[in-house]
Amino acid sequence: MRGPNPDSAWARRVFGELVDPLAQAIPECLVRAHERAREGHQGVHTQTLEAYGHGLYAVQYEELLAGLQDLPTAQPVRLGSRTVMMVGDHMLYPLRYAKTDVPVTEARLRRATGLRADLIRH
């Protein structure tokens, strides 16, 4: 779980003075989302990770909203059935790009459909 790399020229150019707070807050938000998903999974006692995955999908948006809403230029925007956070002109959309810890530059996105595919194309 990573936020923008504060050492990256791209991240500094895009997020400016917010790059450090975002680099700290985004992973914290996603850790809380995983904790909530794990609690949900344990609460329903399933043998599969289905409850975990569905729970994580729902709560990651809520945690990003709660953790980022007080940052300057951050604003919630309704996107389909979810509320995502915009920071300046940039949408923060949680996307798992790998099941292992690999650099994002080596990521190979799985087949995307619907809203996720539209976002990737634009």
mmCIF file of C-alpha atoms in Angstrom, residues 26-93:
data_model
loop_
_atom_site.group_PDB
_atom_site.id
_atom_site.type_symbol
_atom_site.label_atom_id
_atom_site.label_comp_id
_atom_site.label_asym_id
_atom_site.label_seq_id
_atom_site.Cartn_x
_atom_site.Cartn_y
_atom_site.Cartn_z
ATOM 1 C CA ILE A 26 -3.059 7.051 1.866
ATOM 2 C CA PRO A 27 -1.310 3.941 3.261
ATOM 3 C CA GLU A 28 -2.831 4.643 6.694
ATOM 4 C CA CYS A 29 -6.299 4.801 5.132
ATOM 5 C CA LEU A 30 -5.775 1.567 3.239
ATOM 6 C CA VAL A 31 -4.432 -0.247 6.304
ATOM 7 C CA ARG A 32 -7.607 0.754 8.191
ATOM 8 C CA ALA A 33 -9.682 -0.490 5.243
ATOM 9 C CA HIS A 34 -7.906 -3.866 5.348
ATOM 10 C CA GLU A 35 -8.455 -4.078 9.110
ATOM 11 C CA ARG A 36 -12.178 -3.446 8.652
ATOM 12 C CA ALA A 37 -12.388 -6.000 5.844
ATOM 13 C CA ARG A 38 -10.616 -8.583 8.009
ATOM 14 C CA GLU A 39 -13.039 -7.908 10.869
ATOM 15 C CA GLY A 40 -15.976 -8.404 8.495
ATOM 16 C CA HIS A 41 -14.500 -11.635 7.162
ATOM 17 C CA GLN A 42 -13.964 -12.952 10.672
ATOM 18 C CA GLY A 43 -17.487 -11.903 11.658
ATOM 19 C CA VAL A 44 -19.188 -14.029 9.011
ATOM 20 C CA HIS A 45 -16.872 -17.046 9.464
ATOM 21 C CA THR A 46 -16.594 -17.942 5.774
ATOM 22 C CA GLN A 47 -14.094 -20.406 4.412
ATOM 23 C CA THR A 48 -13.359 -18.173 1.422
ATOM 24 C CA LEU A 49 -12.062 -14.618 1.180
ATOM 25 C CA GLU A 50 -15.258 -13.466 -0.518
ATOM 26 C CA ALA A 51 -16.477 -11.428 2.480
ATOM 27 C CA TYR A 52 -13.013 -9.893 2.851
ATOM 28 C CA GLY A 53 -12.844 -8.823 -0.785
ATOM 29 C CA HIS A 54 -16.322 -7.353 -0.912
ATOM 30 C CA GLY A 55 -15.792 -5.594 2.402
ATOM 31 C CA LEU A 56 -12.456 -4.149 1.306
ATOM 32 C CA TYR A 57 -13.939 -2.883 -1.935
ATOM 33 C CA ALA A 58 -16.593 -0.961 -0.015
ATOM 34 C CA VAL A 59 -14.575 0.416 2.893
ATOM 35 C CA GLN A 60 -11.488 1.588 0.976
ATOM 36 C CA TYR A 61 -13.469 4.523 -0.404
ATOM 37 C CA GLU A 62 -14.856 5.384 3.032
ATOM 38 C CA GLU A 63 -11.410 5.332 4.623
ATOM 39 C CA LEU A 64 -9.880 7.508 1.902
ATOM 40 C CA LEU A 65 -12.722 9.988 2.343
ATOM 41 C CA ALA A 66 -12.258 10.091 6.121
ATOM 42 C CA GLY A 67 -8.478 10.316 5.948
ATOM 43 C CA LEU A 68 -8.113 12.889 3.176
ATOM 44 C CA GLN A 69 -11.141 15.160 3.469
ATOM 45 C CA ASP A 70 -9.336 17.806 5.544
ATOM 46 C CA LEU A 71 -6.433 18.269 3.122
ATOM 47 C CA PRO A 72 -6.394 21.492 1.107
ATOM 48 C CA THR A 73 -7.967 21.052 -2.356
ATOM 49 C CA ALA A 74 -9.325 17.612 -1.412
ATOM 50 C CA GLN A 75 -12.978 17.128 -2.164
ATOM 51 C CA PRO A 76 -15.307 14.144 -2.374
ATOM 52 C CA VAL A 77 -16.921 13.439 -5.743
ATOM 53 C CA ARG A 78 -19.646 10.921 -6.405
ATOM 54 C CA LEU A 79 -18.574 8.433 -9.082
ATOM 55 C CA GLY A 80 -21.198 5.821 -9.794
ATOM 56 C CA SER A 81 -22.153 4.209 -6.503
ATOM 57 C CA ARG A 82 -18.984 5.342 -4.695
ATOM 58 C CA THR A 83 -17.534 8.561 -3.402
ATOM 59 C CA VAL A 84 -13.931 9.069 -4.484
ATOM 60 C CA MET A 85 -11.526 11.781 -3.430
ATOM 61 C CA MET A 86 -10.228 14.440 -5.767
ATOM 62 C CA VAL A 87 -7.041 16.274 -4.824
ATOM 63 C CA GLY A 88 -6.762 19.287 -7.039
ATOM 64 C CA ASP A 89 -7.572 18.009 -10.521
ATOM 65 C CA HIS A 90 -6.595 14.409 -9.750
ATOM 66 C CA MET A 91 -8.831 11.551 -8.719
ATOM 67 C CA LEU A 92 -7.502 9.106 -6.155
ATOM 68 C CA TYR A 93 -8.920 5.737 -7.139
#
